[in-house]
Structure formats: structure tokens, C-alpha cells
Coordinates of C-alpha atoms in Angstrom, one line a residue:
X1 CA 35.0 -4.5 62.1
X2 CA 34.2 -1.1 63.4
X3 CA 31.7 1.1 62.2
X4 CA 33.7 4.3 61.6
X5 CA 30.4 6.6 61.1
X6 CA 28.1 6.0 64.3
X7 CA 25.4 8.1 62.6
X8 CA 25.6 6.1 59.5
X9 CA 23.5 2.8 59.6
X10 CA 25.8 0.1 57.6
X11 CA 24.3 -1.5 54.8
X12 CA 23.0 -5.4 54.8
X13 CA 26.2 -6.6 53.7
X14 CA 28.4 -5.0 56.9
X15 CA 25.7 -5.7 59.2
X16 CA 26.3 -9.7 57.7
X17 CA 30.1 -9.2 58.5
X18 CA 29.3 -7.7 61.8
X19 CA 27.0 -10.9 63.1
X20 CA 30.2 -13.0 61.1
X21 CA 32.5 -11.2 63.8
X22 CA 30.1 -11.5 66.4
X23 CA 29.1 -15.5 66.1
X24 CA 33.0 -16.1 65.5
X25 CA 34.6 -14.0 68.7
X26 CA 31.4 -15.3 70.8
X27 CA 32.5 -18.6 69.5
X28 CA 36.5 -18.5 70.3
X29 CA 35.4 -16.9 73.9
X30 CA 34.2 -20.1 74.4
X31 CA 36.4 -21.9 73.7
X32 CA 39.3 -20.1 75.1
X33 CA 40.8 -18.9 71.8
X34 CA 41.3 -15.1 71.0
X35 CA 40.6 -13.4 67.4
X36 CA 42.8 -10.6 66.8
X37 CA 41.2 -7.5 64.7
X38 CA 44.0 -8.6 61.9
X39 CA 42.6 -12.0 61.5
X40 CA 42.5 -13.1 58.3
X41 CA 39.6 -13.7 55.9
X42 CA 40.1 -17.1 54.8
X43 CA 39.7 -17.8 58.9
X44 CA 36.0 -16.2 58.4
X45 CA 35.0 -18.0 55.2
X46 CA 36.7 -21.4 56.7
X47 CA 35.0 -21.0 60.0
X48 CA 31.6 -22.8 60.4
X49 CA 29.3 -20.0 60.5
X50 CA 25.6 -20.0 62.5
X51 CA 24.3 -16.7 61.4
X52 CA 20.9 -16.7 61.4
X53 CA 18.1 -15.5 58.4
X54 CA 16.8 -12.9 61.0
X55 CA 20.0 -10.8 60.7
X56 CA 18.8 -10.2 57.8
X57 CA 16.3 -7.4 57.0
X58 CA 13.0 -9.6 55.8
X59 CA 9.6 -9.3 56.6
X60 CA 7.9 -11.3 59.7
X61 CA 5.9 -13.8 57.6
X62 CA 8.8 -14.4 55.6
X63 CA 11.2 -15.1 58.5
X64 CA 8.3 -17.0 60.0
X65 CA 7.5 -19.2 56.9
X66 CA 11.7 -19.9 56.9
X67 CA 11.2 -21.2 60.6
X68 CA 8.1 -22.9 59.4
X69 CA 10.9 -24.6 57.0
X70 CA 13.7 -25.5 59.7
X71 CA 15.5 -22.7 57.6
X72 CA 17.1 -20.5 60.8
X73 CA 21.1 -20.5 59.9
X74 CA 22.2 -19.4 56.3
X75 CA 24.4 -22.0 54.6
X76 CA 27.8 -20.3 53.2
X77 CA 26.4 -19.3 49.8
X78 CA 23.4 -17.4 51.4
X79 CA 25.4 -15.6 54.1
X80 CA 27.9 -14.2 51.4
X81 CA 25.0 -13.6 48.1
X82 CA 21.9 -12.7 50.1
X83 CA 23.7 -9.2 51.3
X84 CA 24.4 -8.1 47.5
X85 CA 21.4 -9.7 46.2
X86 CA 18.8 -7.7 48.9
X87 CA 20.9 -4.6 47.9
X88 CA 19.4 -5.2 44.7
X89 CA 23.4 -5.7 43.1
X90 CA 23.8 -8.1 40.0
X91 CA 25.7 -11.4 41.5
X92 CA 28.2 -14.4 40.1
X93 CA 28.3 -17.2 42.6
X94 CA 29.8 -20.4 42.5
X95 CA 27.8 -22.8 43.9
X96 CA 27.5 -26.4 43.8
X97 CA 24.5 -28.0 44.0
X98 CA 23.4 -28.9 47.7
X99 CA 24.9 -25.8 48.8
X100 CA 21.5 -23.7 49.3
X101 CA 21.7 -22.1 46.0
X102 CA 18.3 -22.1 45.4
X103 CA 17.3 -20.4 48.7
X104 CA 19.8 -17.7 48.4
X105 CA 18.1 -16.0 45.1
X106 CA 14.1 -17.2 46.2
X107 CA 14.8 -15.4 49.1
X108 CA 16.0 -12.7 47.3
X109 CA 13.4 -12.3 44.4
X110 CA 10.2 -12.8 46.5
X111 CA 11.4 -10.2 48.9
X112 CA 10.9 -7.7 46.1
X113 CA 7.9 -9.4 44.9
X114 CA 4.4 -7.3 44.6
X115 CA 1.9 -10.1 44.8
X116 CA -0.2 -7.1 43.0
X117 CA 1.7 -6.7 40.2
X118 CA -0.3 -8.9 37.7
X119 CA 2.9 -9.2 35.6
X120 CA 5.8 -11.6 35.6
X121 CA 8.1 -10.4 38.1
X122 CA 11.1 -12.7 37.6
X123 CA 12.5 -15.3 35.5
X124 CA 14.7 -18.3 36.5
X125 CA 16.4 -20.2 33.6
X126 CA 17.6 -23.8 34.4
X127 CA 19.1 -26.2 32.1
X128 CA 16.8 -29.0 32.5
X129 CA 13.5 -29.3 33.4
X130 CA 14.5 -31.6 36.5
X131 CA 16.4 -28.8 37.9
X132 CA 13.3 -26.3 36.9
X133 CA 10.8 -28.7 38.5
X134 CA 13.3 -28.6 41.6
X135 CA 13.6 -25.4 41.6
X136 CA 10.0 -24.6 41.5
X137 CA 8.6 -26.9 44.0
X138 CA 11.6 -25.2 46.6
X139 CA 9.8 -21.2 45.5
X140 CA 6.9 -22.7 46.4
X141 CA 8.1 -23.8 49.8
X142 CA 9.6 -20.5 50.1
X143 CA 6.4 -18.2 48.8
X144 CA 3.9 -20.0 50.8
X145 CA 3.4 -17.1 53.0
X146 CA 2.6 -14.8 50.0
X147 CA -1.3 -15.3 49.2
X148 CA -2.4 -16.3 45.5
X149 CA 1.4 -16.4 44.0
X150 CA 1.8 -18.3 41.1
X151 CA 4.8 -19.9 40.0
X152 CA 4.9 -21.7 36.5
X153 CA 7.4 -23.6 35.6
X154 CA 7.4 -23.5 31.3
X155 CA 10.3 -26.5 30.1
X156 CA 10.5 -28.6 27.1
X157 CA 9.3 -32.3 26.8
X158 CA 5.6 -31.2 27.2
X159 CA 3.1 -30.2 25.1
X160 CA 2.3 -26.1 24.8
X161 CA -0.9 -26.3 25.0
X162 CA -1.5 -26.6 29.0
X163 CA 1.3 -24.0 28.9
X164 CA -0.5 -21.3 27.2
X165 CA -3.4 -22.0 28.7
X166 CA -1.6 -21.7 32.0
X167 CA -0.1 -18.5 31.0
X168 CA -3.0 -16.7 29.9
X169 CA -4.3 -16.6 33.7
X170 CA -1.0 -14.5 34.5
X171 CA 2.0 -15.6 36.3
X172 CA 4.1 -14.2 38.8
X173 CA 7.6 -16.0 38.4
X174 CA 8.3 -18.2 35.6
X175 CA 10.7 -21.1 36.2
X176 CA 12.0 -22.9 32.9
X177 CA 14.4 -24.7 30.5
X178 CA 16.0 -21.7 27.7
X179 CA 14.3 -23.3 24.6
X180 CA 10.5 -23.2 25.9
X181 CA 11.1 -20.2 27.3
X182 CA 12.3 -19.3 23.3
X183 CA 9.4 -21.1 22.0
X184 CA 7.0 -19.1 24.2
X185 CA 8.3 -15.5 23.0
X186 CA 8.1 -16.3 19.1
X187 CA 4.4 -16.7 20.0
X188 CA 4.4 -13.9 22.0
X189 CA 2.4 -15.8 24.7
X190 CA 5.4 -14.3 27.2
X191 CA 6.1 -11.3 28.2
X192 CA 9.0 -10.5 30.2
X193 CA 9.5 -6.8 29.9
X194 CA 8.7 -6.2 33.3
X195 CA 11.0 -8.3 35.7
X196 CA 13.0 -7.1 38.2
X197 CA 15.1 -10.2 39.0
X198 CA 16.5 -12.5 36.3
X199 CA 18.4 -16.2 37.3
X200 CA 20.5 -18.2 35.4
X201 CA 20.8 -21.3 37.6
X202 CA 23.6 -23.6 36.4
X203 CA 24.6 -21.2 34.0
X204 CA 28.0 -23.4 33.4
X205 CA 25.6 -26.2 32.3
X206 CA 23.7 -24.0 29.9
X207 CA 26.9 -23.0 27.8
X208 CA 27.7 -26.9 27.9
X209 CA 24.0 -27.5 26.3
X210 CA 24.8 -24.6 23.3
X211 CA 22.3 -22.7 25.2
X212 CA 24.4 -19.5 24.6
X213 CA 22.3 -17.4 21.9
X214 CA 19.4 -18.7 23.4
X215 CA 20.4 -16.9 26.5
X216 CA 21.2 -13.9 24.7
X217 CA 18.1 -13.8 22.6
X218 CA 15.9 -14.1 25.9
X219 CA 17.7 -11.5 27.9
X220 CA 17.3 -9.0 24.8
X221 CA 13.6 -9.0 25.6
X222 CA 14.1 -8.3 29.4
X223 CA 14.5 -4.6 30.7
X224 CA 17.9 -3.2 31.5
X225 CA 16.8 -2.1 34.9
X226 CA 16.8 -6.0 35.9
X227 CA 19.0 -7.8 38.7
X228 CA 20.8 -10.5 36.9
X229 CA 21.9 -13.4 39.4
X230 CA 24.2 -15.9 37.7
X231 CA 24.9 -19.3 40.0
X232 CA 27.4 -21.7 38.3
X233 CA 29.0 -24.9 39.8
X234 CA 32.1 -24.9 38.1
X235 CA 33.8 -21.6 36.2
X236 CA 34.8 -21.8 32.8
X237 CA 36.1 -19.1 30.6
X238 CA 32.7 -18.7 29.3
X239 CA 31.2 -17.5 32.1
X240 CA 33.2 -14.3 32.8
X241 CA 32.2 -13.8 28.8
X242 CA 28.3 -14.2 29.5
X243 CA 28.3 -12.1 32.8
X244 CA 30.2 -9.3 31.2
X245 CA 27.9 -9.1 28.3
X246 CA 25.0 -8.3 30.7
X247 CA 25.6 -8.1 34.4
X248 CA 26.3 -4.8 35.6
X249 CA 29.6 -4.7 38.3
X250 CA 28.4 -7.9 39.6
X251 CA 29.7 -8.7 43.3
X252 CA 31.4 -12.1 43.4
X253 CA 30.7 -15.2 45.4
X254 CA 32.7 -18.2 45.7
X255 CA 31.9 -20.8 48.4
X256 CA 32.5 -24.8 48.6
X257 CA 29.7 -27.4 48.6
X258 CA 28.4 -28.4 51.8
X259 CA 30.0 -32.0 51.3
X260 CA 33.3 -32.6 52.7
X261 CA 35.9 -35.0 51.0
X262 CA 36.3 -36.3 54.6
X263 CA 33.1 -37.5 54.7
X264 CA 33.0 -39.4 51.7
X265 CA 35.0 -43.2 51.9
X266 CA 36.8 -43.4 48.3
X267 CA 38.2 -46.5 46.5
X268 CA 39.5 -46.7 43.0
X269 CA 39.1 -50.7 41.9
X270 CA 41.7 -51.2 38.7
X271 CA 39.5 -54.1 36.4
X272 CA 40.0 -55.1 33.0
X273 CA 37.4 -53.5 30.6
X274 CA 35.8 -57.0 30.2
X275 CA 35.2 -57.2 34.2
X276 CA 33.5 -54.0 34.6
X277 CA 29.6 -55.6 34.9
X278 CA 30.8 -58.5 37.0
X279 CA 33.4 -56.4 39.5
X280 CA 30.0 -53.9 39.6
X281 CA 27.6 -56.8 41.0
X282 CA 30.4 -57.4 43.3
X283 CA 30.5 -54.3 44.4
X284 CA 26.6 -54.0 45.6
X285 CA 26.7 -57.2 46.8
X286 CA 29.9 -56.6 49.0
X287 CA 28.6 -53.5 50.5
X288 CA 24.8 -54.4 50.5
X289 CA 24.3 -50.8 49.1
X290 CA 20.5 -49.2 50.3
X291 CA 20.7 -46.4 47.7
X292 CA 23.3 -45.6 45.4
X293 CA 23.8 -44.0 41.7
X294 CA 26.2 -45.3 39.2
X295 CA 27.2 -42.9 37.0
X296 CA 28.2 -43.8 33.2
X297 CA 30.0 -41.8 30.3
X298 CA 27.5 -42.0 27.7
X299 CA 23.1 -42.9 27.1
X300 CA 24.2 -46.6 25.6
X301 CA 26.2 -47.6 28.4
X302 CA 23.8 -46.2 31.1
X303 CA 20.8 -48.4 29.5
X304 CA 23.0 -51.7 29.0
X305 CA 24.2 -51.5 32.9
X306 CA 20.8 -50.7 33.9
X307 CA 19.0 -53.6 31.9
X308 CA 21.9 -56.0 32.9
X309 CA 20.9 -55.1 37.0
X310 CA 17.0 -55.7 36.3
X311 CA 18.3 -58.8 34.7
X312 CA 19.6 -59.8 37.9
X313 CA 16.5 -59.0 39.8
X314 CA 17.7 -55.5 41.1
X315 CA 15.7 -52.6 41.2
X316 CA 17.4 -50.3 39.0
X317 CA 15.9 -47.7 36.5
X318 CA 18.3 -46.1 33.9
X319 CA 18.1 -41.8 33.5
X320 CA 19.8 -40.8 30.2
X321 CA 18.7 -38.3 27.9
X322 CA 16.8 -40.8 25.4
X323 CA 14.0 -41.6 27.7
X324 CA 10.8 -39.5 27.0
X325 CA 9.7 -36.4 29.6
X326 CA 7.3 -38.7 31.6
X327 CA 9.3 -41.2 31.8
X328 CA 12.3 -39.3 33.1
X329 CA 9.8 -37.6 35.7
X330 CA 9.1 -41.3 36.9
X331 CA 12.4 -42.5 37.3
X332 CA 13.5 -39.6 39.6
X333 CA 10.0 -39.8 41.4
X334 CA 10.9 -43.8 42.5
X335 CA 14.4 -43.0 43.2
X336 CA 13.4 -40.1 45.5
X337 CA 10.7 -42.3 47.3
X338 CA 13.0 -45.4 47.7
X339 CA 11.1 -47.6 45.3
X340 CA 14.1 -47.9 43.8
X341 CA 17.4 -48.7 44.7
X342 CA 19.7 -48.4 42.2
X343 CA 19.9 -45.3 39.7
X344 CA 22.1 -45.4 36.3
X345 CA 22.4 -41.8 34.5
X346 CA 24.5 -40.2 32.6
X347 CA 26.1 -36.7 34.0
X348 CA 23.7 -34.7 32.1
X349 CA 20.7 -36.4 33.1
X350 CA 21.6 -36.3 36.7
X351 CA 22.3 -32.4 36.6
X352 CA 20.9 -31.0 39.4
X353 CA 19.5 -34.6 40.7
X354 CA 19.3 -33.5 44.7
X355 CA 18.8 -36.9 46.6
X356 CA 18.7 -36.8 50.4
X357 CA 20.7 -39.5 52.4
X358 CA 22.4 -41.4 49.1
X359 CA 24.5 -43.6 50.6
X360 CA 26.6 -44.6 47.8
X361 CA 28.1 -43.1 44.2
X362 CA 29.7 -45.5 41.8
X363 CA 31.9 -45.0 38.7
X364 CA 31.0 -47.3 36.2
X365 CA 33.5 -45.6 33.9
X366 CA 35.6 -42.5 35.5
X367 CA 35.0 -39.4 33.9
X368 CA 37.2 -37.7 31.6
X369 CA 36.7 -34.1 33.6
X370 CA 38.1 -34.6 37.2
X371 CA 36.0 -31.6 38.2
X372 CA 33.2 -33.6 37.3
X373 CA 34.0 -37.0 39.0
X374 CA 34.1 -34.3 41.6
X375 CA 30.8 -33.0 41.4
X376 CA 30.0 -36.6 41.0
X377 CA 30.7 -38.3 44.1
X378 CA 29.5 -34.8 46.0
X379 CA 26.0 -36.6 45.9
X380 CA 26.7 -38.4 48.4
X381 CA 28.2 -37.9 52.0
X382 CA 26.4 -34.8 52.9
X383 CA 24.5 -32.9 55.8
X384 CA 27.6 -34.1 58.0
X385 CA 26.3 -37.7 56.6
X386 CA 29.1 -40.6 55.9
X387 CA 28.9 -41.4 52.1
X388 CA 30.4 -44.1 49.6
X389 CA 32.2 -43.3 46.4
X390 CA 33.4 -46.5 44.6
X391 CA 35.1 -46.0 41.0
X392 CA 36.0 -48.7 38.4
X393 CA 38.8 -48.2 36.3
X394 CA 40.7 -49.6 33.2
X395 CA 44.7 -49.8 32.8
X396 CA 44.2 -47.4 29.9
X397 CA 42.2 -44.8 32.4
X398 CA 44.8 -44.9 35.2
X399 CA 46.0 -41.3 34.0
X400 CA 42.1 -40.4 34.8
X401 CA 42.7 -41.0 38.5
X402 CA 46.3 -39.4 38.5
X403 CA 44.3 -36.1 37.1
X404 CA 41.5 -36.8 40.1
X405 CA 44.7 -37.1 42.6
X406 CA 46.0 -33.7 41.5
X407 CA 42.9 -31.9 41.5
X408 CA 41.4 -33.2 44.9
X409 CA 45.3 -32.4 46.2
X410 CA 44.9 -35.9 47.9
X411 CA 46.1 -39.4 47.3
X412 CA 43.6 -42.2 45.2
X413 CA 43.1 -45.2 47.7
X414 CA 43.2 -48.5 45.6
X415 CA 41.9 -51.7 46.6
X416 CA 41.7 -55.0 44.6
X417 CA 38.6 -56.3 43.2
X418 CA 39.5 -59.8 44.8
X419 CA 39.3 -57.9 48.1
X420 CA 35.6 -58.0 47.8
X421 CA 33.3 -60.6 48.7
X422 CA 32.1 -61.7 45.2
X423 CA 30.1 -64.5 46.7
X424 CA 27.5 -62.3 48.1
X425 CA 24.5 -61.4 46.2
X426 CA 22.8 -57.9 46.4
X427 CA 19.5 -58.4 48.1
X428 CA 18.9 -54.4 49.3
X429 CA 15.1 -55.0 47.6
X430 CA 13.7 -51.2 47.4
X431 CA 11.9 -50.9 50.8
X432 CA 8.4 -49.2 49.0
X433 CA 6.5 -49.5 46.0
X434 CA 5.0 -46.8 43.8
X435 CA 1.7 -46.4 43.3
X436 CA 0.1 -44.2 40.1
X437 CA -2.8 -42.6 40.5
X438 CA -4.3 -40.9 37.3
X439 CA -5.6 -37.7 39.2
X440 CA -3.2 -34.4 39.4
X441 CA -2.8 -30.8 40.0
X442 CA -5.6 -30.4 37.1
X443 CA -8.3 -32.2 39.1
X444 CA -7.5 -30.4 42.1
X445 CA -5.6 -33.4 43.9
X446 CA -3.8 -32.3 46.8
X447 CA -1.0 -34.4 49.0
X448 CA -3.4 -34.3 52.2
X449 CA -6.4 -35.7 50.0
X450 CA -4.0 -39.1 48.8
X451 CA -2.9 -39.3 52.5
X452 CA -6.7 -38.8 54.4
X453 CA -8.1 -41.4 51.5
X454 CA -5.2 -43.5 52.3
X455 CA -5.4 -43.4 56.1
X456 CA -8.9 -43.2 56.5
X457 CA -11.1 -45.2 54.0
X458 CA -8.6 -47.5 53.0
X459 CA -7.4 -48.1 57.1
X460 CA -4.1 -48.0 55.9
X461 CA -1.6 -46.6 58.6
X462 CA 0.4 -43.5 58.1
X463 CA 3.6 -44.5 59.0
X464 CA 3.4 -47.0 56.2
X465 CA 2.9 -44.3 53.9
X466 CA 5.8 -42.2 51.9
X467 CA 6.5 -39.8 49.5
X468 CA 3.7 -38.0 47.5
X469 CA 4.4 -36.0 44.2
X470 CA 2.0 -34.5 42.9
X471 CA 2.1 -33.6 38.8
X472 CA -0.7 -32.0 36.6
X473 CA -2.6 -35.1 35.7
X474 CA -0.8 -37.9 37.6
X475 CA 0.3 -38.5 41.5
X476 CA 2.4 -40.8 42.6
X477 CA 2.7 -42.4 46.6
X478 CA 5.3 -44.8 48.1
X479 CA 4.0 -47.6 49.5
X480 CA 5.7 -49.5 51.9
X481 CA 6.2 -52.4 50.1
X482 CA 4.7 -55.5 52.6
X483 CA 1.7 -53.7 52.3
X484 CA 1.3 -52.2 48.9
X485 CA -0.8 -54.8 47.4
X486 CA -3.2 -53.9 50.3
X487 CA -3.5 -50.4 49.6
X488 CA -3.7 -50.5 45.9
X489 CA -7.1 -52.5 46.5
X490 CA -8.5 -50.6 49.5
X491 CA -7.5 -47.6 46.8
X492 CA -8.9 -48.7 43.6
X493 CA -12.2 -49.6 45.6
X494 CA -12.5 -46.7 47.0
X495 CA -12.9 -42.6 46.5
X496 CA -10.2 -39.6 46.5
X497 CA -12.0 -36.6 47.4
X498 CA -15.0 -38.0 46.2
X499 CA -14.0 -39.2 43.3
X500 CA -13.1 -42.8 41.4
X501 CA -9.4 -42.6 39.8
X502 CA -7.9 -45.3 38.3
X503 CA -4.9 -47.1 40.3
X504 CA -1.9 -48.9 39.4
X505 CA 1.4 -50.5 40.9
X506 CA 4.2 -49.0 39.0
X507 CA 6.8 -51.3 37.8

């Protein structure tokens, strides 16, 4: 691409195109290919792309805390959405999750972010609250070189109280679930006339939820001025129908997850309806699975499989949409910190669930939607990682695979359950063990002060130490688990920046 007006800087989105160019005819130099000018697009958007945040035009502590981060090349969705969204344009993307969604419009609102402001400045609407916790805890990551921000995330399953109480200090950017967000606007304890950047995060998952008028009624109350960002994973009709009753000539985005089908192994095991429990312990026991998530159609079926796997002596913990807030915050804490092997959900509940290194996804029951068995198996077999995806199947559900087959444009590969080594018993026992601590983000409990208590009162070495989540009056560490015992009574006897808080093994 040639810049036909040498005294006319381009704008951010041709300077993107020209480092596209750049990186790609630097790249086919090397390796002795050439790149006519008439090359086609699809060869750009196909191509592996390193383009780096600094081609971009954002402040030195930003592109320093994005270093800070290991955050130096822009994944698909934030080389093509950054350009329109730092141009200040209204944007629909389609973006799975894992592909850097969430970067692409953090980056974008906090770079028009006056930390002076005293007023909420932008408003991110999620469909769960574990996608809104996500999502918060990444702005975080993202705004820690911006002094005294404040980020609240406002969901349902909590009481209001904390809440308003939160809210009447002021907030910067509110993170949260459409019907809290409602909630908090009949009270008038919100005000969100003065954003500049509104996000609709999963907006494909909101229509599913009947979160429609309740998107409507909250955008009524925002100004007109606002940049609306919409990201959605898959496209319905509905979407074109919400973005066209409030975007304003939105640019459009369309990139693929950052999970190839190639890297993801995929049987299809054809078992009668009355095998399905037993062919499933044959399964973890045949491939001795470290970390997997089996996937069921509906809240019943997710508990029964999970209770039947605990029976059993596995570590397995059910997420469905009947188990209270806390609860659900649990589960995906011991998951995430490997005290827990096996998860059961239901696609809902999993929605946005973003677990690093997942070895394995399994298909209790296929789902009716081949776009979501897609979305499915996606969890697993990423960041150029090998994954896993297993799926159980009835006689009556074999037209459920030839639907998969057409949509992934590939072959299913079938294998017999009598090809798998039923004698084996899964013994992956969950390498850590969670401990509770009743102290949080209320008392002031920091990460570093569970860690220094840990490694320096309690003598317990680091390296035995694992993940630390920190809520508003709880915090939770992985343990390994040869020493847990150990460090829960080194703990419980002794102080947590300066204080006595009462310990517990979760189980």
C-alpha cells in the first residue's frame, strides 16, 4: 500500500496495514517468496501476523505496562479492532473467546481515560458475572499504570449493599452483568450519562439470556456521543438488529479464534444411552486426563455425572446455573488452581470460562448447535498447545455429528469404545489443594501478604505455593497437595499482616 498524499499523515488504521505489508514482505524476503502489490487480502488476514502494540499510537507507560505484561505482538482481533476503536469509531467484532478480545477494547477505553474525571467513564456489559469478574481482573492488569483507577465490577448473585457502598466513593469503569446494572439505575445509585466508551462483551450470549430490553433500557440512559463496541462469538440475525438500533456506521471485524482444529485430536465414541457413565470412566481412565471439562446439555445431568465421579473418588466439581454465587466463584477458583481435575458445566455456566493449558474437552452428550460443540472443544488445544476433544454419542444423535462434519468442513473420526482400556482406573489426583482464608479485598489482603506469611513465618517454600485469588472477604491459595496439611497449621498458628484469620482446607 502506497501512501498517495506524502503530506498527509495516514490515519492509525493505514499505518496498521502499512506495518501488515511491512512484517509480511520482510517475512517472504526471508524466505525467498515474493508478494506482488495485487496480493490478495485473505493472504494478509491468513498470514501469521507479528505486529507489534508499539505501532500503535499509545502512551509510554501504557506500552511499558503491555511489556510489563509479555503483551508485545497484537493477536488478530487487536490488529484489525484497535485501529477503528483508537479512531474513536463504533465497532462489531466477532470474536471468540481466547482470541484477545478483552485487550482489544481495555486498550482502547483506558487510552481515552481521564483518571481526573471523577465520573464513570465506560461501561462493559457481560452476560455473567464470571465473564465480568474476568474481565475486570484483565482492566486491572491493563490500568495498572494509571494511578488511583478504580474499576467496579457491579453483577447479580451478591448483595447491593457492598455495591452501593462501593459506588458512592466514585468509580471510573464499571464492569457488570445487564440486570444489576438495571437494578442499580432504578435506584439511581448509577449514573452513566457521562461515558465515552460502552462494551457489550458476548453480546450473542446476552440476546440468548433475554437480556435484550435490558440492553435497550441501559443504553437509553447513556449519551449519544458514546463509542459503542459490540464483541460477539458467533453472529445471529439478532445482532445486526441490536447494532443497528445504536451503533453508528460501525467498522466490522471478523477474525478466528486463536485455536486451530489441527491442534485439537477429535474422536466421536458411538455408545448406547445406558453406557454413557461407564464409557465416560473409561475414557479418563484410558487417557489418564490431568485436566479436562465435560460438557453436559442441561443443570440435572451436569450434577448427576459430577456426583457419580466424586463417587468414584475423582476430584470433580459440577458448574451449572443452580449453584449459589459463592459457590460458583469456588468451583472455578479450584479448577483454575488445579485442585481440581475434573470440571462438569453446562454451556451457559462455562460462558466465558478461560482455562490455561486444558488438556482435554469431553462431550458427555453432543450438543444440539454444531457451532457450539465448536466453541466447545475450542477450550482446549490452544497457544499452539496439543488438546483432547472426546465426544459420546447415541444412535439417535448420529445426525448431531453429520451436522458437526458439515460445519467444521472435515470428516468425524470414530473409534470404538472397546478400543479403550476399560481396565484402567483414573488416578490423575488434583496435584494442589485449596486453602480458604476468611480475610479479602475488605481487610486489605493483598496476594504478596498470603505469599510473605506463607513463605516466611510458616517456612513453607515458594515453589510449593500456587494460585492466589483474592475476593472481598475471602482468599483462596493452592497448596501443593504433599504439603497442604503443613501449611494449613503453620497458617492457622500464625499471623497475615498482623492479623489472626481463620483457615480452612477446602473440600
Amino acid at each position: 500500500m502506497l501512501n498517495r498524499y506524502p503530506n498527509k499523515r495516514p490515519n492509525i488504521r493505514q499505518q496498521t496495514k502499512l506495518a501488515v505489508i511491512a512484517n509480511i514482505r520482510h517475512t517472504c524476503k526471508l524466505s525467498r517468496f515474493s508478494l506482488s502489490p495485487a496480493s490478495p487480502v485473505s493472504f494478509l488476514q491468513d498470514t501469521f501476523l507479528t505486529i507489534e502494540f508499539s505501532t500503535l499510537p499509545l502512551t509510554p507507560a501504557m506500552l511499558a505496562n503491555l511489556a510489563s505484561m509479555d503483551y508485545r505482538y497484537m493477536t488478530p482481533v487487536q490488529a484489525e479492532s484497535l485501529p477503528h476503536i483508537l479512531e474513536n469509531k463504533d465497532l462489531i467484532a466477532q470474536a471468540k473467546t481466547g482470541s484477545g478480545k478483552t485487550a482489544a477494547f481495555g486498550i482502547g477505553l483506558l487510552a481515552k481515560l481521564d483518571p481526573n474525571a471523577n465520573e464513570i467513564q465506560a461501561l462493559v456489559l457481560c452476560p455473567t458475572r464470571e465473564l465480568a469478574d474476568q474481565v475486570a481482573k484483565e482492566l486491572r492488569k491493563l490500568a495498572r499504570f494509571i494511578p488511583n483507577i478504580k474499576i467496579l465490577t457491579l453483577c447479580g448473585g451478591t448483595p447491593l449493599g457492598p455495591q452501593l457502598e462501593s459506588l458512592s466513593h466514585g468509580a471510573d469503569i464499571v464492569v457488570g452483568t445487564p440486570g444489576r446494572i438495571q437494578d442499580h439505575l432504578q435506584k439511581a445509585s448509577l449514573q452513566l450519562d457521562r461515558i465515552k466508551t460502552l462494551v457489550l462483551d458476548e453480546a450473542d450470549r446476552m440476546l440468548d439470556m433475554g437480556f435484550n430490553d435490558a440492553i435497550s433500557a441501559i443504553i437509553a440512559t447513556t449519551p449519544r456521543t458514546r463509542q459503542t463496541l459490540l464483541f460477539s462469538a458467533t453472529y445471529p440475525a439478532g445482532i445486526d438488529k441490536l447494532s443497528g438500533s445504536f451503533q453508528k456506521q460501525p467498522a466490522r471485524v471478523s477474525v478466528e479464534s486463536l485455536h486451530s482444529s489441527t491442534q485439537i485430536e477429535q474422536w466421536f465414541y458411538e455408545i448406547e444411552d445406558t453406557k454413557r457413565l461407564h464409557t465416560l470412566s473409561a475414557l479418563l481412565g484410558h487417557y489418564q486426563l490431568e485436566s479436562s471439562v465435560i460438557f453436559c446439555n442441561t443443570k440435572i445431568q451436569c450434577q448427576d455425572v459430577a456426583d457419580h465421579l466424586q463417587d468414584k473418588g475423582i476430584d470433580a466439581l459440577a458448574l451449572h446455573g443452580d449453584l449459589e454465587q459463592k459457590d460458583r466463584d469456588l468451583v472455578l477458583v479450584r479448577f483454575a488452581n488445579k485442585s481440581c481435575s475434573v470440571l462438569v458445566a453446562t454451556d451457559v455456566a462455562a460462558r466465558g470460562l478461560d482455562i490455561k493449558d486444558l488438556q482435554a474437552v469431553i462431550n458427555f452428550e453432543l450438543s444440539p448447535d454444531p457451532e457450539v460443540h465448536v466453541h466447545r472443544i475450542g477450550r482446549t488445544g490452544r497457544a499452539g498447545k496439543q488438546g483432547i476433544a472426546l465426544s459420546l454419542y447415541s444412535p439417535a444423535e448420529a445426525h448431531r455429528v453429520i451436522a458437526i462434519e458439515a460445519y467444521q468442513k472435515n470428516p468425524a473420526h470414530t473409534q470404538q469404545p472397546t478400543s479403550l482400556n476399560t481396565a484402567a482406573a483414573y488416578s490423575q489426583q488434583a496435584p494442589m489443594v485449596t486453602l480458604c482464608i476468611d480475610g479479602g479485598r475488605k481487610q486489605k489482603v493483598r496476594p504478596g501478604d498470603i505469599l510473605g506469611a506463607i513463605t516466611g513465618d510458616a517456612g513453607i517454600p515458594g515453589q510449593h505455593v500456587g494460585k492466589i485469588d483474592i475476593f472481598d472477604f475471602h482468599a483462596y491459595v493452592a497448596i501443593e497437595r504433599s504439603i497442604a496439611d503443613k501449611a494449613l497449621q503453620r497458617l492457622s498458628q500464625g499471623k497475615i499482616k498482623g492479623r489472626n484469620f481463620k483457615i480452612r482446607k477446602v473440600r
